[in-house]
Amino acid sequence: MAMCHNIAMAENIAVFCCGGTIDKLYFDAKSDYRVGPPAAIDAFRRARVEIFPPVSLMKKDSLDMDNGDRAVVVAALRDCPQSRILITHGSDTMPETARAVETAGLDKTVVLVGAWLPAAFIKSDSNFNIGFGLAVAMTLSAGVYVAMNGKILPAETVKKNRKAGCFE
């Protein structure tokens, strides 16, 4: 059977997962949570996207990430043979990680995505953002981008606007 062109392209993209809201699982009314398995695994399976299995680098709320964690991300990207990379990440410190990756000077297309609500929530934006991020990673030239809710923003200027509930 012939392989579809879009599937062949998707197979050349690496996916790394860092945790964050997108992977959170909640347990009670007090909002007790843990970071679960990468939401990207199920999103790709349901969408019938054949891709390298996502690699979980860490399972952290991004507010708990520090420069050491960002160094782990950069090292993984540097060691990755693929030149197109999608990263799922918590939204709170996504701009800081995007800038750390950009500063590393990798000649790769790196796209960071997250979600405002966990993938486990029916009204989550996670599946859209993962699919959108994959499309962005497949088509843009080398650089570091945040792709959230239909917007593509360059790492050097992206910021999270908590009050408006968006990235700009």
mmCIF file of C-alpha atoms in Angstrom:
data_model
loop_
_atom_site.group_PDB
_atom_site.id
_atom_site.type_symbol
_atom_site.label_atom_id
_atom_site.label_comp_id
_atom_site.label_asym_id
_atom_site.label_seq_id
_atom_site.Cartn_x
_atom_site.Cartn_y
_atom_site.Cartn_z
ATOM 1 C CA MET A 1 0.000 0.000 0.000
ATOM 2 C CA ALA A 2 1.341 3.441 -0.905
ATOM 3 C CA MET A 3 2.123 5.785 1.946
ATOM 4 C CA CYS A 4 0.296 9.095 1.955
ATOM 5 C CA HIS A 5 2.573 12.125 1.584
ATOM 6 C CA ASN A 6 1.344 13.789 4.779
ATOM 7 C CA ILE A 7 2.044 10.664 6.833
ATOM 8 C CA ALA A 8 5.571 10.417 5.443
ATOM 9 C CA MET A 9 6.169 14.043 6.460
ATOM 10 C CA ALA A 10 4.769 13.463 9.945
ATOM 11 C CA GLU A 11 7.113 10.525 10.437
ATOM 12 C CA ASN A 12 10.054 12.918 10.089
ATOM 13 C CA ILE A 13 8.976 15.045 13.042
ATOM 14 C CA ALA A 14 10.078 14.371 16.598
ATOM 15 C CA VAL A 15 7.687 15.088 19.466
ATOM 16 C CA PHE A 16 8.879 15.887 22.983
ATOM 17 C CA CYS A 17 6.574 16.344 25.978
ATOM 18 C CA CYS A 18 7.306 18.338 29.119
ATOM 19 C CA GLY A 19 4.003 18.115 31.020
ATOM 20 C CA GLY A 20 1.975 21.185 31.877
ATOM 21 C CA THR A 21 -1.774 21.715 31.871
ATOM 22 C CA ILE A 22 -2.177 19.790 28.621
ATOM 23 C CA ASP A 23 -1.173 16.556 30.430
ATOM 24 C CA LYS A 24 -2.797 17.214 33.820
ATOM 25 C CA LEU A 25 -5.204 14.772 35.435
ATOM 26 C CA TYR A 26 -7.439 16.067 38.224
ATOM 27 C CA PHE A 27 -8.703 13.916 41.087
ATOM 28 C CA ASP A 28 -11.024 15.892 43.345
ATOM 29 C CA ALA A 29 -12.939 19.113 43.913
ATOM 30 C CA LYS A 30 -9.886 20.686 45.537
ATOM 31 C CA SER A 31 -8.096 20.592 42.172
ATOM 32 C CA ASP A 32 -5.539 18.046 43.316
ATOM 33 C CA TYR A 33 -3.734 16.941 40.167
ATOM 34 C CA ARG A 34 -0.780 15.081 38.764
ATOM 35 C CA VAL A 35 0.818 15.318 35.355
ATOM 36 C CA GLY A 36 -0.185 12.193 33.453
ATOM 37 C CA PRO A 37 1.008 10.591 30.238
ATOM 38 C CA PRO A 38 1.557 12.857 27.228
ATOM 39 C CA ALA A 39 -1.745 13.964 25.673
ATOM 40 C CA ALA A 40 -0.033 13.979 22.275
ATOM 41 C CA ILE A 41 0.025 10.165 22.211
ATOM 42 C CA ASP A 42 -3.761 9.899 22.287
ATOM 43 C CA ALA A 43 -4.272 12.954 20.046
ATOM 44 C CA PHE A 44 -2.135 11.444 17.279
ATOM 45 C CA ARG A 45 -3.741 8.024 17.676
ATOM 46 C CA ARG A 46 -7.274 9.414 17.380
ATOM 47 C CA ALA A 47 -6.313 11.556 14.386
ATOM 48 C CA ARG A 48 -4.608 8.564 12.703
ATOM 49 C CA VAL A 49 -1.305 10.410 12.459
ATOM 50 C CA GLU A 50 1.680 8.089 12.139
ATOM 51 C CA ILE A 51 4.583 9.737 13.871
ATOM 52 C CA PHE A 52 7.625 8.841 15.942
ATOM 53 C CA PRO A 53 6.378 8.033 19.451
ATOM 54 C CA PRO A 54 6.400 11.166 21.619
ATOM 55 C CA VAL A 55 9.245 11.262 24.134
ATOM 56 C CA SER A 56 8.410 12.458 27.639
ATOM 57 C CA LEU A 57 11.291 14.609 28.853
ATOM 58 C CA MET A 58 9.610 15.468 32.153
ATOM 59 C CA LYS A 59 6.176 15.618 33.754
ATOM 60 C CA LYS A 60 6.108 19.058 35.333
ATOM 61 C CA ASP A 61 3.829 21.995 35.701
ATOM 62 C CA SER A 62 5.726 24.645 33.758
ATOM 63 C CA LEU A 63 5.707 26.922 36.822
ATOM 64 C CA ASP A 64 8.031 24.323 38.388
ATOM 65 C CA MET A 65 10.425 24.313 35.437
ATOM 66 C CA ASP A 66 13.799 25.988 35.857
ATOM 67 C CA ASN A 67 16.867 26.632 33.721
ATOM 68 C CA GLY A 68 18.124 23.114 34.411
ATOM 69 C CA ASP A 69 14.920 21.707 32.910
ATOM 70 C CA ARG A 70 15.298 23.992 29.894
ATOM 71 C CA ALA A 71 18.857 22.686 29.471
ATOM 72 C CA VAL A 72 17.410 19.146 29.352
ATOM 73 C CA VAL A 73 15.027 20.262 26.590
ATOM 74 C CA VAL A 74 17.805 21.936 24.588
ATOM 75 C CA ALA A 75 20.086 18.881 24.936
ATOM 76 C CA ALA A 76 17.307 16.572 23.701
ATOM 77 C CA LEU A 77 16.704 18.798 20.679
ATOM 78 C CA ARG A 78 20.405 19.042 19.916
ATOM 79 C CA ASP A 79 20.756 15.226 20.038
ATOM 80 C CA CYS A 80 17.613 14.661 17.959
ATOM 81 C CA PRO A 81 18.315 13.698 14.321
ATOM 82 C CA GLN A 82 15.037 15.214 13.092
ATOM 83 C CA SER A 83 15.088 18.834 11.962
ATOM 84 C CA ARG A 84 11.385 19.381 12.703
ATOM 85 C CA ILE A 85 10.272 19.160 16.312
ATOM 86 C CA LEU A 86 7.018 19.619 18.203
ATOM 87 C CA ILE A 87 7.123 20.198 21.971
ATOM 88 C CA THR A 88 4.116 20.039 24.276
ATOM 89 C CA HIS A 89 4.682 22.323 27.246
ATOM 90 C CA GLY A 90 2.840 24.136 30.007
ATOM 91 C CA SER A 91 1.752 27.603 28.989
ATOM 92 C CA ASP A 92 3.002 29.543 32.028
ATOM 93 C CA THR A 93 6.697 29.402 31.125
ATOM 94 C CA MET A 94 6.453 28.397 27.466
ATOM 95 C CA PRO A 95 7.955 31.738 26.305
ATOM 96 C CA GLU A 96 11.021 31.205 28.530
ATOM 97 C CA THR A 97 11.607 27.722 27.132
ATOM 98 C CA ALA A 98 11.068 28.953 23.567
ATOM 99 C CA ARG A 99 13.708 31.642 24.093
ATOM 100 C CA ALA A 100 16.143 29.125 25.661
ATOM 101 C CA VAL A 101 15.757 26.904 22.590
ATOM 102 C CA GLU A 102 16.196 29.881 20.289
ATOM 103 C CA THR A 103 19.350 30.975 22.135
ATOM 104 C CA ALA A 104 20.814 27.496 21.576
ATOM 105 C CA GLY A 105 21.071 28.335 17.863
ATOM 106 C CA LEU A 106 19.776 25.034 16.521
ATOM 107 C CA ASP A 107 19.130 24.962 12.786
ATOM 108 C CA LYS A 108 15.751 23.266 13.250
ATOM 109 C CA THR A 109 12.067 24.095 13.128
ATOM 110 C CA VAL A 110 10.869 23.896 16.733
ATOM 111 C CA VAL A 111 7.237 24.504 17.657
ATOM 112 C CA LEU A 112 5.941 24.660 21.227
ATOM 113 C CA VAL A 113 2.263 24.051 22.009
ATOM 114 C CA GLY A 114 0.157 23.728 25.122
ATOM 115 C CA ALA A 115 -3.421 24.094 26.255
ATOM 116 C CA TRP A 116 -5.522 26.337 28.452
ATOM 117 C CA LEU A 117 -7.439 23.285 29.699
ATOM 118 C CA PRO A 118 -6.165 19.717 30.225
ATOM 119 C CA ALA A 119 -6.642 17.283 27.340
ATOM 120 C CA ALA A 120 -8.803 15.196 29.684
ATOM 121 C CA PHE A 121 -11.425 17.987 29.682
ATOM 122 C CA ILE A 122 -13.977 17.717 26.890
ATOM 123 C CA LYS A 123 -13.792 21.445 26.101
ATOM 124 C CA SER A 124 -9.991 21.492 25.960
ATOM 125 C CA ASP A 125 -8.141 23.230 23.160
ATOM 126 C CA SER A 126 -5.376 20.609 23.374
ATOM 127 C CA ASN A 127 -6.223 18.480 20.321
ATOM 128 C CA PHE A 128 -6.549 21.541 18.098
ATOM 129 C CA ASN A 129 -3.275 22.988 19.372
ATOM 130 C CA ILE A 130 -1.395 19.704 18.913
ATOM 131 C CA GLY A 131 -2.680 19.319 15.341
ATOM 132 C CA PHE A 132 -2.041 22.962 14.560
ATOM 133 C CA GLY A 133 1.467 22.710 16.009
ATOM 134 C CA LEU A 134 2.183 19.635 13.907
ATOM 135 C CA ALA A 135 1.095 21.470 10.751
ATOM 136 C CA VAL A 136 3.243 24.470 11.677
ATOM 137 C CA ALA A 137 6.255 22.218 12.332
ATOM 138 C CA MET A 138 5.742 20.535 8.955
ATOM 139 C CA THR A 139 5.619 23.776 6.982
ATOM 140 C CA LEU A 140 7.657 26.606 8.512
ATOM 141 C CA SER A 141 11.338 27.250 7.957
ATOM 142 C CA ALA A 142 13.924 26.804 10.697
ATOM 143 C CA GLY A 143 13.192 28.843 13.794
ATOM 144 C CA VAL A 144 11.462 28.603 17.157
ATOM 145 C CA TYR A 145 7.737 29.281 17.393
ATOM 146 C CA VAL A 146 4.835 29.104 19.814
ATOM 147 C CA ALA A 147 1.672 27.873 18.088
ATOM 148 C CA MET A 148 -1.410 28.345 20.218
ATOM 149 C CA ASN A 149 -5.074 28.739 19.322
ATOM 150 C CA GLY A 150 -4.480 29.465 15.643
ATOM 151 C CA LYS A 151 -1.624 31.933 16.196
ATOM 152 C CA ILE A 152 2.008 31.419 15.228
ATOM 153 C CA LEU A 153 4.318 33.591 17.296
ATOM 154 C CA PRO A 154 8.126 33.878 17.142
ATOM 155 C CA ALA A 155 10.052 32.904 20.268
ATOM 156 C CA GLU A 156 11.860 36.221 20.611
ATOM 157 C CA THR A 157 8.683 38.253 21.147
ATOM 158 C CA VAL A 158 5.987 35.854 22.413
ATOM 159 C CA LYS A 159 4.392 36.501 25.780
ATOM 160 C CA LYS A 160 1.468 35.068 27.691
ATOM 161 C CA ASN A 161 -1.278 37.575 28.419
ATOM 162 C CA ARG A 162 -2.943 36.024 31.474
ATOM 163 C CA LYS A 163 -5.594 38.729 31.693
ATOM 164 C CA ALA A 164 -6.771 38.267 28.091
ATOM 165 C CA GLY A 165 -6.205 34.503 28.157
ATOM 166 C CA CYS A 166 -4.013 34.402 25.049
ATOM 167 C CA PHE A 167 -0.502 34.518 23.709
ATOM 168 C CA GLU A 168 0.653 37.604 21.846
#
